[in-house]
Tab-separated table of C-alpha atoms in Angstrom:
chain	number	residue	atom	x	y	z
A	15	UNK	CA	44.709	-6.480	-10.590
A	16	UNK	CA	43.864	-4.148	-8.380
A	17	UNK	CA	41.522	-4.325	-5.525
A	18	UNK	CA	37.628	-4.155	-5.800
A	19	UNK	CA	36.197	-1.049	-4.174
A	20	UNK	CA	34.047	-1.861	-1.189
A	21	UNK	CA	30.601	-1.213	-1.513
A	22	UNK	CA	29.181	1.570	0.558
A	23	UNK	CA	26.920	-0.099	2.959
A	24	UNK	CA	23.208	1.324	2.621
A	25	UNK	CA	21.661	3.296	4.743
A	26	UNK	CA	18.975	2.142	7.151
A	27	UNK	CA	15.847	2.803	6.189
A	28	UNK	CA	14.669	6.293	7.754
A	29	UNK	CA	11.541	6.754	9.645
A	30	UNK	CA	10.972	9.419	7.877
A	31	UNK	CA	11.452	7.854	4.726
A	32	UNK	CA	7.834	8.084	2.462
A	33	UNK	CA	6.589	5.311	0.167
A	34	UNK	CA	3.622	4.732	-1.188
A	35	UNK	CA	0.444	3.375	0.631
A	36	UNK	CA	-1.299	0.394	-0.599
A	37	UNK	CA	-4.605	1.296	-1.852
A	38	UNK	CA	-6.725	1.772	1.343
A	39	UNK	CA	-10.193	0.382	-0.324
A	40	UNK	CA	-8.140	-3.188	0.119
A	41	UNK	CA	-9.094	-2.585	3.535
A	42	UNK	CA	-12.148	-0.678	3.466
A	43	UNK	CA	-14.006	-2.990	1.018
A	44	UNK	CA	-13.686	-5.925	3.597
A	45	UNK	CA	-14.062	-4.573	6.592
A	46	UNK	CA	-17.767	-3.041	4.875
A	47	UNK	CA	-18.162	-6.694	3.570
A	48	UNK	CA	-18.011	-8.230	7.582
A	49	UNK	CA	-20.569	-6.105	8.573
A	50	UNK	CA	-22.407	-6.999	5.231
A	51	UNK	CA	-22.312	-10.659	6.624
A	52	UNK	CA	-23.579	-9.433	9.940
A	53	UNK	CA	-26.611	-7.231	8.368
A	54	UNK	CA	-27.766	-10.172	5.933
A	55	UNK	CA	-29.220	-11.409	9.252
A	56	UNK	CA	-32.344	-9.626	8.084
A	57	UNK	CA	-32.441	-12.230	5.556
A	58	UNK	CA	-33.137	-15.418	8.037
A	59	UNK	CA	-36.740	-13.659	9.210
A	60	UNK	CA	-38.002	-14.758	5.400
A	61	UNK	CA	-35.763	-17.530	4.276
A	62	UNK	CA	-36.400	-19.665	7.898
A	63	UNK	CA	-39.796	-20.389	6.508
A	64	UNK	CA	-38.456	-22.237	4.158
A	65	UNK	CA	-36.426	-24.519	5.683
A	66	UNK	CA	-35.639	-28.320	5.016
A	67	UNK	CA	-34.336	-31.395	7.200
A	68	UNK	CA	-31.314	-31.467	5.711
A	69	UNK	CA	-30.331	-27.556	6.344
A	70	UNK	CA	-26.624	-27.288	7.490
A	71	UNK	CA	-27.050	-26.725	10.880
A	72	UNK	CA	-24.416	-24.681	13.880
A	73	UNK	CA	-22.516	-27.002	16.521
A	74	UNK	CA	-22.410	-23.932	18.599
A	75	UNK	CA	-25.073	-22.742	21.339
A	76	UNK	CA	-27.158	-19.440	20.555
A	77	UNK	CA	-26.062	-17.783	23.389
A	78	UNK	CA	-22.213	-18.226	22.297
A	79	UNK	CA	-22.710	-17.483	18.679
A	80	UNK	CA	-24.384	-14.074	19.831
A	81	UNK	CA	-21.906	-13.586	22.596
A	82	UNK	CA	-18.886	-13.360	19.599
A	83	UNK	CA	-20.814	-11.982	16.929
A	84	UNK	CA	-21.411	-9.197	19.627
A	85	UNK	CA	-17.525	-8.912	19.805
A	86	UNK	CA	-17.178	-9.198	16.369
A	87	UNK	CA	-19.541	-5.587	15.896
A	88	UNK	CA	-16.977	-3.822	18.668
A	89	UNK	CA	-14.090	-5.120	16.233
A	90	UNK	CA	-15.534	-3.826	13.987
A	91	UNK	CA	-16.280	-0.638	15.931
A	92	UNK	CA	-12.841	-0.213	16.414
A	93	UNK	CA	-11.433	-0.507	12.977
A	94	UNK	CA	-13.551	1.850	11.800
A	95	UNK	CA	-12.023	4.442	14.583
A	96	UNK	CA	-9.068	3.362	13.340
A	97	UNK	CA	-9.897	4.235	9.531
A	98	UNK	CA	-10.869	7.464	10.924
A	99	UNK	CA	-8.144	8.316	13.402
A	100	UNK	CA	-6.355	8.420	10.295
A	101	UNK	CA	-7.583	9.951	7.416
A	102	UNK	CA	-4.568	10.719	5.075
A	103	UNK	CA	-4.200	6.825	4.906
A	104	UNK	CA	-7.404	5.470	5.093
A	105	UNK	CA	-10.662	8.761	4.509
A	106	UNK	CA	-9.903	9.746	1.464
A	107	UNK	CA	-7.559	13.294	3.261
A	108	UNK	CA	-4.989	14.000	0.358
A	109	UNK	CA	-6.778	12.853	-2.392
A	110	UNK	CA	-9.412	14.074	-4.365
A	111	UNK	CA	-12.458	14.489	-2.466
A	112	UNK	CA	-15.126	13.580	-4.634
A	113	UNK	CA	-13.447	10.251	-6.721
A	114	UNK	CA	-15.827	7.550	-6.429
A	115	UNK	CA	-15.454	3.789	-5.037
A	116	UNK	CA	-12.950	2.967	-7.189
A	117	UNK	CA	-9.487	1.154	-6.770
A	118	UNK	CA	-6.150	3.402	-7.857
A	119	UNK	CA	-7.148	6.923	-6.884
A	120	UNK	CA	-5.788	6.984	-3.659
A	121	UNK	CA	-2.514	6.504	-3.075
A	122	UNK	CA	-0.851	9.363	-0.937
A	123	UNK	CA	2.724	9.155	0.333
A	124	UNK	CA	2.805	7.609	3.783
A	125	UNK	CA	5.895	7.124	6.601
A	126	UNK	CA	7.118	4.123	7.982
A	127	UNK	CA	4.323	3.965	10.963
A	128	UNK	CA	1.713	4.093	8.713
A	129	UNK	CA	2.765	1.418	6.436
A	130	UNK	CA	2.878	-0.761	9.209
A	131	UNK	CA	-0.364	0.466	10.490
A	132	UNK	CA	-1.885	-0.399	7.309
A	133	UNK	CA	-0.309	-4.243	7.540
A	134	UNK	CA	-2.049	-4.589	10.944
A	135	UNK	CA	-5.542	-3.382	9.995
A	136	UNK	CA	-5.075	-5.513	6.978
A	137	UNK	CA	-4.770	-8.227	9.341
A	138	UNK	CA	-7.548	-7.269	11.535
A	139	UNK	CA	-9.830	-7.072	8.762
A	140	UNK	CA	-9.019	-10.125	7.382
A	141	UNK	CA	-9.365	-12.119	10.665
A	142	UNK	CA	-13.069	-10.063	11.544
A	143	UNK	CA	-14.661	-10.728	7.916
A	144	UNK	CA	-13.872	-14.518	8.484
A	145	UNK	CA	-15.406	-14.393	12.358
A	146	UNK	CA	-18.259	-12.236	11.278
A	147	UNK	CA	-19.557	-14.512	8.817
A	148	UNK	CA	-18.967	-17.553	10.597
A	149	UNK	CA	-21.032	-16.211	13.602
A	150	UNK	CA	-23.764	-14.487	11.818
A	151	UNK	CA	-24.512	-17.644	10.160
A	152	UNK	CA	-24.663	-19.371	13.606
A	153	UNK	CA	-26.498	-16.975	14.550
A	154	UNK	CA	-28.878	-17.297	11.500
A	155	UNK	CA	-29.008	-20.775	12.227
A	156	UNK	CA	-30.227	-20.590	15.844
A	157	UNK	CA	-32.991	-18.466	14.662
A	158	UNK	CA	-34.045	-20.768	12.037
A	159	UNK	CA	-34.333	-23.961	14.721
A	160	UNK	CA	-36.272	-21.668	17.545
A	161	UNK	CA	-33.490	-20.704	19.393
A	162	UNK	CA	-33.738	-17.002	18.835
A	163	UNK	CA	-37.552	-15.690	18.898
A	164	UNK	CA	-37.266	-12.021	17.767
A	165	UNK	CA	-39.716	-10.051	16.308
A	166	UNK	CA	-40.144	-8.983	12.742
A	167	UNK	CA	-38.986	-5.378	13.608
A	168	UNK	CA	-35.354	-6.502	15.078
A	169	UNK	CA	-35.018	-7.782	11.233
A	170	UNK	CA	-36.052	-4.973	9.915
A	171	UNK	CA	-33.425	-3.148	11.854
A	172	UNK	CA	-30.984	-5.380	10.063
A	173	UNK	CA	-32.147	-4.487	6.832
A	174	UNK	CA	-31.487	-0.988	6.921
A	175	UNK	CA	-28.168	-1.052	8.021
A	176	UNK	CA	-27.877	-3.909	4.844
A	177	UNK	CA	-29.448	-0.945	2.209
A	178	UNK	CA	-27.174	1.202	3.934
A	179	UNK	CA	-24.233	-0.385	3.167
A	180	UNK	CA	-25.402	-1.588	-0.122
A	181	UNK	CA	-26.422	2.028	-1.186
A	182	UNK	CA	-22.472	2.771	-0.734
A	183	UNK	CA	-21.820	0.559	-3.488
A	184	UNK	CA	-24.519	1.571	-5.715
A	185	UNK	CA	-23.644	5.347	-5.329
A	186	UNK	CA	-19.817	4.611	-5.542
A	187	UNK	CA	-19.723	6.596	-2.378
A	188	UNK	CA	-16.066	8.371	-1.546
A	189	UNK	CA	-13.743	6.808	0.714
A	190	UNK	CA	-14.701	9.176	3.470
A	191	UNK	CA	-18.204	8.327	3.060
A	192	UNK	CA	-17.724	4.613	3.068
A	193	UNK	CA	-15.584	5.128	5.947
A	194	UNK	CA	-18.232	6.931	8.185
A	195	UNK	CA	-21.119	4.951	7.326
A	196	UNK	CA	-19.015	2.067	8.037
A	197	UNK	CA	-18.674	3.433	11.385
A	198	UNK	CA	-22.090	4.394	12.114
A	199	UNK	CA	-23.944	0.982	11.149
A	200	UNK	CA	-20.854	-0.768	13.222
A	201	UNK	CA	-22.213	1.090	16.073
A	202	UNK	CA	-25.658	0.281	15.198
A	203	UNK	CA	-25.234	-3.427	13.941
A	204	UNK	CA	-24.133	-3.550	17.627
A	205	UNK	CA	-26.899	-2.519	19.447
A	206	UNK	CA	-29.199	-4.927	17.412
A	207	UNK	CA	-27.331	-7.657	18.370
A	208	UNK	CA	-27.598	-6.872	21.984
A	209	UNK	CA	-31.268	-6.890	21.440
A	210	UNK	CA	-31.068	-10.344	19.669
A	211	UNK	CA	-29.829	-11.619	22.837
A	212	UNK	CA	-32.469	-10.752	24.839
A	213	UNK	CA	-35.144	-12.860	22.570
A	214	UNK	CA	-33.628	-16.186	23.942
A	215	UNK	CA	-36.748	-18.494	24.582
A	216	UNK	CA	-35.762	-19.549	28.569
């Protein structure tokens, strides 16, 4: 019988190899939901006057619940940067620019790197949606049982950047679009959070 050829060992992979990207609204979607959970704070300035006994309440102390949720909003910050740092992967750049919100239009060819970038953000996303909605509703929470005393207009402020983001979905805004706005009411969800802190009855 005669001998089996050896099999030619494969190559490693190149970094310069290309595959496809996962779609990049599996990343954009949640990160725009986290700050959704952080906006729907407008929503306590109504609902608190309804409250009952039995409401679930937070174990945590207002001042730490704002102190996170405050880190949460620069996370947040700086995924967005990150979308946007790299476009061909995560803005829509390669693809057509006017398809909608909409999963399986965007799918460019990506290296190595940013296949791996995508994992991380992936990761980062995940972890921030779970943190942001855990600490808004803390933070939700305080306000409802006096902890927080902030005026009608800081809610307000809220609610905008909530319409904001829920105007992307209603306009199936691009992925560029989504991306941007993303980063604009991260910036801003930030700043009203600072100001929540500084309506802490002494």
């Amino acid at each position: 019988m005669a001998d089996k050829k050896p099999e030619s060992p494969k190559p490693p992979v190149s970094e310069g190899e290309t595959r496809l990207a996962p779609d990049p609204f599996t990343a954009v979607l949640p990160a725009l939901s986290a700050l959704g959970a952080i906006a729907s704070i407008a929503t306590i300035n109504w609902t608190a006057q309804e409250r009952t006994p039995d409401r679930a309440r937070s174990k945590r102390k207002a001042g730490t619940a704002l102190r996170d949720l405050e880190t949460c909003c620069l996370g947040l910050q700086e995924i967005f940067r990150r979308f946007q740092r790299n476009p061909k992967l995560f803005a829509g750049e390669g693809a057509p620019a006017s398809s909608p919100l909409k999963f399986g239009v965007h799918g460019p060819r990506v290296g190595v790197d940013a296949a791996r970038l995508f994992q991380q953000l992936i990761n980062d996303v995940a972890s921030m949606l779970v943190l942001a909605s855990q600490n808004a509703f803390d933070v939700m929470s305080a306000v409802e049982d006096g902890e927080i005393e902030a005026p009608e207009e800081l809610f307000f402020g809220f609610g905008e950047q909530q319409e904001r983001l829920n105007k992307l979905i209603q306009s199936r805004a691009t992925l560029k679009v989504s991306v941007d706005t993303g980063a604009e009411v991260a910036v801003r969800l930030t700043e009203l959070v600072r100001e929540l802190k500084k309506h802490r009855p002494e």
